[in-house]
mmCIF file of C-alpha atoms in Angstrom:
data_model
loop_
_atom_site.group_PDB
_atom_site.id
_atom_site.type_symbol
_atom_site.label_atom_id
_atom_site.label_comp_id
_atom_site.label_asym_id
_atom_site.label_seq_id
_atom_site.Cartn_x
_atom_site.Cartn_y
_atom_site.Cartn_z
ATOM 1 C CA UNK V 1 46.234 -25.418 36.038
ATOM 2 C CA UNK V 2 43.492 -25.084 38.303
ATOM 3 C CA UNK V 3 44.047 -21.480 38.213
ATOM 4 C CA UNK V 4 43.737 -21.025 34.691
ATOM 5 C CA UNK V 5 40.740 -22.805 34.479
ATOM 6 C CA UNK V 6 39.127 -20.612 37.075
ATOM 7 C CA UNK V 7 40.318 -17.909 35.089
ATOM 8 C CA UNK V 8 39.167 -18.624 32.032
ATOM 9 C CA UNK V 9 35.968 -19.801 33.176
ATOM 10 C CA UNK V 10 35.337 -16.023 34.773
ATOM 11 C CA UNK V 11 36.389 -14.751 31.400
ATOM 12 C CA UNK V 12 33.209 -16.380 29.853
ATOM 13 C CA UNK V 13 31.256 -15.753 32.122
ATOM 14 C CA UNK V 14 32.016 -11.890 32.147
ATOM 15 C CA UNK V 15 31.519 -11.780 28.090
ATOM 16 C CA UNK V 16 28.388 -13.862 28.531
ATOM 17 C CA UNK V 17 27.084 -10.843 31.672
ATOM 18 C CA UNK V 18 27.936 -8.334 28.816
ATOM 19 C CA UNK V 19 26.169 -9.738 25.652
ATOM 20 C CA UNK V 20 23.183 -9.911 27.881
ATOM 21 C CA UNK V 21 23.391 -6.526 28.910
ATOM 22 C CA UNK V 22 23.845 -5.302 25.399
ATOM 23 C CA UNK V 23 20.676 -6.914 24.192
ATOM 24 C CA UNK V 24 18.479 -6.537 26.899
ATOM 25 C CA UNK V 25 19.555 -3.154 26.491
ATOM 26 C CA UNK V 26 18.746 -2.757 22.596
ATOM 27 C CA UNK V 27 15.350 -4.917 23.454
ATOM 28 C CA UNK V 28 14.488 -2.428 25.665
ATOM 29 C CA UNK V 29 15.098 0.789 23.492
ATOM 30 C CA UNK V 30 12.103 2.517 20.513
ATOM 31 C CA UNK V 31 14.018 0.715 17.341
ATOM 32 C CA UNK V 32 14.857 3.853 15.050
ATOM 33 C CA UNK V 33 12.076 4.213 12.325
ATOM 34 C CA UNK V 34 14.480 3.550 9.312
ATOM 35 C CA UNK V 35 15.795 0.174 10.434
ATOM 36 C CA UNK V 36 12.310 -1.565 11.262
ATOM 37 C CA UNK V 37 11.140 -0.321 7.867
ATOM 38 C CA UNK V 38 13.988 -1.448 6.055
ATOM 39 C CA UNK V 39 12.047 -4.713 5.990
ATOM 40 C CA UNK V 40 10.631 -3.065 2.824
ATOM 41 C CA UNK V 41 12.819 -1.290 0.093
ATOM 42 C CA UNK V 42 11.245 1.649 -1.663
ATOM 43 C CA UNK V 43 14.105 3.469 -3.711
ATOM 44 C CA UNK V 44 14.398 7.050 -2.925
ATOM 45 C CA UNK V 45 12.334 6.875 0.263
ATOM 46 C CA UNK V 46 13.378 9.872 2.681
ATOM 47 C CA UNK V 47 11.852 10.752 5.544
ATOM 48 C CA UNK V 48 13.044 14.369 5.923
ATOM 49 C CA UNK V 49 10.100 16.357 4.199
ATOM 50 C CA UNK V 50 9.226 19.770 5.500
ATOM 51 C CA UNK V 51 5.785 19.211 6.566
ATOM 52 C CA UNK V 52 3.138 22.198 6.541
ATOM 53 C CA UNK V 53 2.929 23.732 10.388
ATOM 54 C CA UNK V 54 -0.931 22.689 10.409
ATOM 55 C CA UNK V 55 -0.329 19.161 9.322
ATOM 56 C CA UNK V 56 1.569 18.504 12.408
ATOM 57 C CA UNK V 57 -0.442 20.850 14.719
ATOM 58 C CA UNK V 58 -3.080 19.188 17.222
ATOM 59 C CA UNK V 59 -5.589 20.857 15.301
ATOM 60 C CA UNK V 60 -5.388 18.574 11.732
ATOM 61 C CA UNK V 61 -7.759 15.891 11.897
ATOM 62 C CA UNK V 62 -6.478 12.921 9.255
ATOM 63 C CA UNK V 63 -9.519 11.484 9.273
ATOM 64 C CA UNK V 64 -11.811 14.496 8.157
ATOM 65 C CA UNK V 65 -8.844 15.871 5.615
ATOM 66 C CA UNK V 66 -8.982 12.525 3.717
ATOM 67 C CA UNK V 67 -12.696 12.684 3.702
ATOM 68 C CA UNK V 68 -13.229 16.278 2.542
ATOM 69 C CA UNK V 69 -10.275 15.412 -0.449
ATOM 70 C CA UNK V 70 -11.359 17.641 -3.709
ATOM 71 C CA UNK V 71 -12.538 15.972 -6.539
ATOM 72 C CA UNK V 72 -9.488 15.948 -8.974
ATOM 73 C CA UNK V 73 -11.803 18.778 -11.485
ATOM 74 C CA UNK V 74 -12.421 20.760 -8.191
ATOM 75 C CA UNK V 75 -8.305 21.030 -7.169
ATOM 76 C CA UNK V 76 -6.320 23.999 -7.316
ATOM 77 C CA UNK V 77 -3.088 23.727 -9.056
ATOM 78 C CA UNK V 78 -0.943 23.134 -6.310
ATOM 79 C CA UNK V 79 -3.374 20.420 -5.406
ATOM 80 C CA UNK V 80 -3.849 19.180 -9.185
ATOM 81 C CA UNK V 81 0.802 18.824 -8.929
ATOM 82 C CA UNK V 82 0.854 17.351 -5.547
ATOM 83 C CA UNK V 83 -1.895 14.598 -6.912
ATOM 84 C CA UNK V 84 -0.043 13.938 -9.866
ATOM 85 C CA UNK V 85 3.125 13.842 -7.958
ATOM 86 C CA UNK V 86 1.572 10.682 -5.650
ATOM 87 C CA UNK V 87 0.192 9.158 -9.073
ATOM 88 C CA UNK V 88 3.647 8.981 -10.670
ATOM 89 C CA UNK V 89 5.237 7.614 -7.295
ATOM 90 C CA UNK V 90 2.254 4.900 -6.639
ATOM 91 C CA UNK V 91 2.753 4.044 -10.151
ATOM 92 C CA UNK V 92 6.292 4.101 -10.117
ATOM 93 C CA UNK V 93 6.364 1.794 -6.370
ATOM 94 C CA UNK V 94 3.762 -0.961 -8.152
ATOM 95 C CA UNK V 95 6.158 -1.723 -10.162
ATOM 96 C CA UNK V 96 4.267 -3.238 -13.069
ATOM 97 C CA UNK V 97 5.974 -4.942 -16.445
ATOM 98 C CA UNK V 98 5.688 -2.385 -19.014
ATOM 99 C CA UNK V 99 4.588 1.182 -20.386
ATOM 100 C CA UNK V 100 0.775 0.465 -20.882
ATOM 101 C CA UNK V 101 0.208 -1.277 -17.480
ATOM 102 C CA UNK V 102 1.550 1.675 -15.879
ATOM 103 C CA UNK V 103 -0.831 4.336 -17.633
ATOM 104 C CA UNK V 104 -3.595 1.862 -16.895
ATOM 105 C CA UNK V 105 -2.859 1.969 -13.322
ATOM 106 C CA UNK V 106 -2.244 5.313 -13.198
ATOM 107 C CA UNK V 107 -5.908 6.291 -15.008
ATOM 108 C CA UNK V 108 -7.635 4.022 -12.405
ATOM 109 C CA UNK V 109 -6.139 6.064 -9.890
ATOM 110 C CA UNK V 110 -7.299 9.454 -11.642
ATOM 111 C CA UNK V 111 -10.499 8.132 -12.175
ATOM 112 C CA UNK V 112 -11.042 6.899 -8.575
ATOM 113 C CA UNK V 113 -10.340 10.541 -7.539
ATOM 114 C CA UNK V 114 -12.780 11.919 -10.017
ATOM 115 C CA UNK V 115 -16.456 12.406 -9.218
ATOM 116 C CA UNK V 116 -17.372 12.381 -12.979
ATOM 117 C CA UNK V 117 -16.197 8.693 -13.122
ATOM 118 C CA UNK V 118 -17.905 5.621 -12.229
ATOM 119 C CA UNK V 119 -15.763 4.539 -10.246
ATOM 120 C CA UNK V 120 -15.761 7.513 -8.022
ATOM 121 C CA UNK V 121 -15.082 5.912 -4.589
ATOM 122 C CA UNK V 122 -15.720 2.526 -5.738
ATOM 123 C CA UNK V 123 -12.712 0.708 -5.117
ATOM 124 C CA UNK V 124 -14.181 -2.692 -5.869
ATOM 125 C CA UNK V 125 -15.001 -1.606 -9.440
ATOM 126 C CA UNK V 126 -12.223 0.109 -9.591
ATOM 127 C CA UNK V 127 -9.881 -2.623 -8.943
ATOM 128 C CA UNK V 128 -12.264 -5.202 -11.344
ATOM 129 C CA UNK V 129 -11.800 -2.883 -14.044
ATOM 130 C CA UNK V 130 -8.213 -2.154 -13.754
ATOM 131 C CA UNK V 131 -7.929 -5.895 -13.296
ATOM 132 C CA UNK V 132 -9.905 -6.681 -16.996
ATOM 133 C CA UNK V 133 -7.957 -4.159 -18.534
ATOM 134 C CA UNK V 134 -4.816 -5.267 -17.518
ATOM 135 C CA UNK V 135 -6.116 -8.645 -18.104
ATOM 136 C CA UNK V 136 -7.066 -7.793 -21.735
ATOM 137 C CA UNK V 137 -3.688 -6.048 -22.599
ATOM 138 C CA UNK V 138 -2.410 -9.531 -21.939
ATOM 139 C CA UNK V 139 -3.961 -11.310 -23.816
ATOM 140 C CA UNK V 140 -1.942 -11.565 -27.090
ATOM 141 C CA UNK V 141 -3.964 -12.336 -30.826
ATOM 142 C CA UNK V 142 -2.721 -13.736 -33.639
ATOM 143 C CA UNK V 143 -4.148 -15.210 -37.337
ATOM 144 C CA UNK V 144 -4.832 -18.434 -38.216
ATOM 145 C CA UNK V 145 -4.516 -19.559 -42.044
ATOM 146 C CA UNK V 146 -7.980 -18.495 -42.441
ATOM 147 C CA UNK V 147 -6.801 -14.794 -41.716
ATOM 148 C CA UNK V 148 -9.370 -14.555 -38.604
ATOM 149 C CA UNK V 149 -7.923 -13.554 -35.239
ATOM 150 C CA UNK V 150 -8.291 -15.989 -32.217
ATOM 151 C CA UNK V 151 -7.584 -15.301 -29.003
ATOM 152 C CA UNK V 152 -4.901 -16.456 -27.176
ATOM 153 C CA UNK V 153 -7.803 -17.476 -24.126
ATOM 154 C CA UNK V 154 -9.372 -19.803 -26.351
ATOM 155 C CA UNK V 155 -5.949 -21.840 -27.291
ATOM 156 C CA UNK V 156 -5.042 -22.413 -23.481
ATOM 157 C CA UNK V 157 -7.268 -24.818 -21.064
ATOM 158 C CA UNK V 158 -9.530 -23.654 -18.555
ATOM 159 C CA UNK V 159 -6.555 -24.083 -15.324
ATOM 160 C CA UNK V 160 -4.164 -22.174 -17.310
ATOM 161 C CA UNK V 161 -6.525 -18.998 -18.031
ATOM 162 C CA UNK V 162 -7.985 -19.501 -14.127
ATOM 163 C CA UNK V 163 -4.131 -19.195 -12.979
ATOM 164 C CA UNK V 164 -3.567 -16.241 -15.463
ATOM 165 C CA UNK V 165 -6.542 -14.152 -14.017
ATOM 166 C CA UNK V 166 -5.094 -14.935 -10.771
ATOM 167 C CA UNK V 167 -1.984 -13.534 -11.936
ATOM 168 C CA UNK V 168 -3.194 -10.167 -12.863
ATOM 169 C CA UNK V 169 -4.536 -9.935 -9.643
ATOM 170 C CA UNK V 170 -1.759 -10.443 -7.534
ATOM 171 C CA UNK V 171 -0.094 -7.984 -9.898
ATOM 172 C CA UNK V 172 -2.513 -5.032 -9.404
ATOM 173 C CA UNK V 173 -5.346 -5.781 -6.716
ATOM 174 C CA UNK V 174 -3.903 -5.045 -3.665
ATOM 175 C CA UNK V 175 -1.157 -2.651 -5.168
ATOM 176 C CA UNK V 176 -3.981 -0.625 -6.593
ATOM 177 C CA UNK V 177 -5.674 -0.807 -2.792
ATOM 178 C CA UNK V 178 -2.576 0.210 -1.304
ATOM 179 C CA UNK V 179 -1.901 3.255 -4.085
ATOM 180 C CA UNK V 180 -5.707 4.911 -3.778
ATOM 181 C CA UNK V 181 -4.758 4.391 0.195
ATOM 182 C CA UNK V 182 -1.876 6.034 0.180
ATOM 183 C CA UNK V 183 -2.938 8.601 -2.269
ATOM 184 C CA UNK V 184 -5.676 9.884 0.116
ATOM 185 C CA UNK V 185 -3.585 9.841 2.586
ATOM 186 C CA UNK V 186 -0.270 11.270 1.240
ATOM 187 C CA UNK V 187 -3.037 14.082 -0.470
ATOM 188 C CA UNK V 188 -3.783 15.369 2.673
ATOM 189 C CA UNK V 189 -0.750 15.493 4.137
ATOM 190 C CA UNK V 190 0.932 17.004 1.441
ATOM 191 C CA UNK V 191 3.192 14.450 0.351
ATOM 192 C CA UNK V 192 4.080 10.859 -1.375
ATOM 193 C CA UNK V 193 5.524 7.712 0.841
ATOM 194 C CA UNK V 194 8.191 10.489 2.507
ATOM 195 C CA UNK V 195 5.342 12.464 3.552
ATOM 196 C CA UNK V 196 3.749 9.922 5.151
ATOM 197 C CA UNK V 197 6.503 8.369 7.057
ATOM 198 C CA UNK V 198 7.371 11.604 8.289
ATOM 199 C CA UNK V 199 4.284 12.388 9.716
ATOM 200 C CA UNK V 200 4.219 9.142 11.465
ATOM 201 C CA UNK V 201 7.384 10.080 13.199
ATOM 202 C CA UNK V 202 6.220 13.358 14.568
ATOM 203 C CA UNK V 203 2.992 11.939 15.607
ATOM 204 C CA UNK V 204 5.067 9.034 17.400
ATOM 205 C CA UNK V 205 3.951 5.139 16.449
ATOM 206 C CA UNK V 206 1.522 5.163 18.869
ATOM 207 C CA UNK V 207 -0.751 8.369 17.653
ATOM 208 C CA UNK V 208 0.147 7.769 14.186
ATOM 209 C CA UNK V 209 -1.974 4.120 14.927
ATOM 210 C CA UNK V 210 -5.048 5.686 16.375
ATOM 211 C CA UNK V 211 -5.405 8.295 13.502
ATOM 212 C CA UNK V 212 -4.205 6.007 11.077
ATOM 213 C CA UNK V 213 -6.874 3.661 11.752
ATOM 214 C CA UNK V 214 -9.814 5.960 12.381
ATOM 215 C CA UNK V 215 -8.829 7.031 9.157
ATOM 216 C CA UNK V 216 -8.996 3.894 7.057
ATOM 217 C CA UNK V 217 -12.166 2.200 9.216
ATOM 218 C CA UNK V 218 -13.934 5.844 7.839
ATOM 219 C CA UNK V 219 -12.601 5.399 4.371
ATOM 220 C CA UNK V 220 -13.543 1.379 4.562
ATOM 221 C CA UNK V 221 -17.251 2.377 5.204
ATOM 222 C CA UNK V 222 -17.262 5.157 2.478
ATOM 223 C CA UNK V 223 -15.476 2.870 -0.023
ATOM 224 C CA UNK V 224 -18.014 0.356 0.180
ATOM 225 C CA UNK V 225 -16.127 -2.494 2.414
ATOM 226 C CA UNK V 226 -17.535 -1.798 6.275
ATOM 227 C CA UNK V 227 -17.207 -5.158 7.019
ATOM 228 C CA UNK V 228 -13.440 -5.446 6.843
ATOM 229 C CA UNK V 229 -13.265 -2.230 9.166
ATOM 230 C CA UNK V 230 -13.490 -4.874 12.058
ATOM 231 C CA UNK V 231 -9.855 -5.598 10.888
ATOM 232 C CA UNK V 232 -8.572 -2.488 10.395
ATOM 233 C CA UNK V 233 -6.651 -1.671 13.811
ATOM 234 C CA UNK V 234 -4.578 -5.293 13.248
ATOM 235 C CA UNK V 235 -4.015 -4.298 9.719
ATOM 236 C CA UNK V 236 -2.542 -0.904 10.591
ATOM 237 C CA UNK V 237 -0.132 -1.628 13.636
ATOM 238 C CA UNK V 238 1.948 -3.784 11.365
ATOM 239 C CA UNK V 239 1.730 -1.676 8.384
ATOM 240 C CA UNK V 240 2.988 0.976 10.563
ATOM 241 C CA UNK V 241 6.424 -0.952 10.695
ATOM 242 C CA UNK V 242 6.966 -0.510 6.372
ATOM 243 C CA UNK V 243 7.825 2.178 4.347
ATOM 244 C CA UNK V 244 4.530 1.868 2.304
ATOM 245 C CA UNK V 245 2.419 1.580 4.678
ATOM 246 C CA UNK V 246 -0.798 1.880 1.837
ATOM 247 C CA UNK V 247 0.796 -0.978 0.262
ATOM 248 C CA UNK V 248 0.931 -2.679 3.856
ATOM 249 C CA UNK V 249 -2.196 -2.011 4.941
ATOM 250 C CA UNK V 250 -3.667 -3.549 1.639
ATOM 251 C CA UNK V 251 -1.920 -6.517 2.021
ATOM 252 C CA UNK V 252 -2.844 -6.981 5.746
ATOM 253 C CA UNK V 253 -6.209 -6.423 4.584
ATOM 254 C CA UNK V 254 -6.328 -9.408 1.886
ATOM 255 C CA UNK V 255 -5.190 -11.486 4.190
ATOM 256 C CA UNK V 256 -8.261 -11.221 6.255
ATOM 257 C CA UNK V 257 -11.323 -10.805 3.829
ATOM 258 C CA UNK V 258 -13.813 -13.363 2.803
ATOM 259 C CA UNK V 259 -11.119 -14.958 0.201
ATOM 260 C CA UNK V 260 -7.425 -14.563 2.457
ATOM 261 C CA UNK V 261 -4.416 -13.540 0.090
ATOM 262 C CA UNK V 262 -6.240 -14.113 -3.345
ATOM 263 C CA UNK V 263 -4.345 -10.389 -4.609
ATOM 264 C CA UNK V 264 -7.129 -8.381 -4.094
ATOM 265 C CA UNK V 265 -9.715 -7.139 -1.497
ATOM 266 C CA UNK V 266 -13.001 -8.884 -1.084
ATOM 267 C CA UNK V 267 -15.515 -6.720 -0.371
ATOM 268 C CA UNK V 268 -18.517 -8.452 0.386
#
């Protein structure tokens, strides 16, 4: 009897010795790209895209390719199909509730690209416009007996339409933030959500971080929002760990602005 127990006892303790070693052994090892980032689901996500020879060379600087990005009227046509290509995928990744939301989003995005738009590089206007629009679509009308129209806004009380407006901009704020981010981003590297991911594994998590975030502190101070730059580096090295990492990086960002997780980014 006694032997059995002694036994058994080394039995448990020799499975115990090797679960330990098995995950002190997976702590210790890089996790594999795909699996952290499969905290976030983007369908059709791939991370084997051919990147250009110069994108990945030590000579392409992220941070002044994202700056010098053409004005959408000043693109060649390869340019004018590879923008259009990120526009259909941000849209596509936002996933909004129906046709006109989409084109919406998609035209703020177009805009924001275009130097003959007002809101050229103004992503606060930018995402208070798309946010009224998107706002106004849904905002239904109907007749009274009188035959005048009357506003749905008028029939609701003043916490209802507050929690509506809220709504909207949970549903596009950041996502809009996230889409113009990775659309400068994915532009210069030459491709969508795939692009990007793949050029964060050549570059390595750690290099991908530093260029990442000099990139996005630069853009920050151009877009108009320099003091959230001071937040950017935190922001980044846990966006780097989702397969959007625009989207991420928005969200990160809303969190720590003057009004935390209100759906969009505060600028001032």
């Amino acid at each position: 009897m006694s032997l059995f127990k002694n036994v058994s006892i080394l039995t448990v303790l020799m499975l115990l010795c090797s679960s330990l070693t098995s995950i002190s052994s997976f702590a210790s090892e890089e996790p594999i790209l795909e699996n952290v980032l499969a905290t976030e689901k983007v369908e059709g996500f791939s991370t084997k895209v051919d990147l250009d020879e110069y994108v990945v060379s030590k000579d392409f600087d992220l941070e002044d390719e994202v700056a010098n990005m053409p004005s959408i009227d000043k693109m060649t046509t390869e340019e004018k199909e590879l923008f259009d290509s990120i526009v259909e995928e941000q849209v596509a990744l936002a996933g909004l509730e129906n046709e006109e939301e989409e084109k919406l989003f998609a035209n703020a995005m177009v805009d924001f690209f275009d130097e003959n738009s007002e809101t050229y590089n103004d992503l606060s206007l930018a995402q208070t416009e798309l946010i009224e629009q998107v706002e106004e679509i849904n905002t239904t009308t109907y007749k009274n007996d009188d035959e005048i129209e009357v506003s749905a806004k008028k029939i609701f009380d003043k916490t209802f339409a507050i929690e509506k407006a809220h709504a909207v901009q949970v549903k596009v704020g950041v996502k809009f933030a996230g889409a113009v981010f990775n659309g400068a981003i994915g532009f210069a590297i030459g491709g969508g959500v795939g692009a990007i991911q793949a050029f964060i594994i050549k570059k390595g998590k750690k290099e991908a971080e530093k260029v990442f975030t000099k990139t996005v502190v630069s853009r920050l101070k151009a877009w108009g929002a320099p003091k959230l730059a001071y937040a950017t580096g935190a922001c980044v090295t846990i966006a780097l760990n989702y397969l959007d990492v625009g989207n991420q990086i928005a969200k990160q960002l809303d969190k720590r602005d003057k009004r935390p997780n209100n759906g969009w980014i505060d600028f001032y």
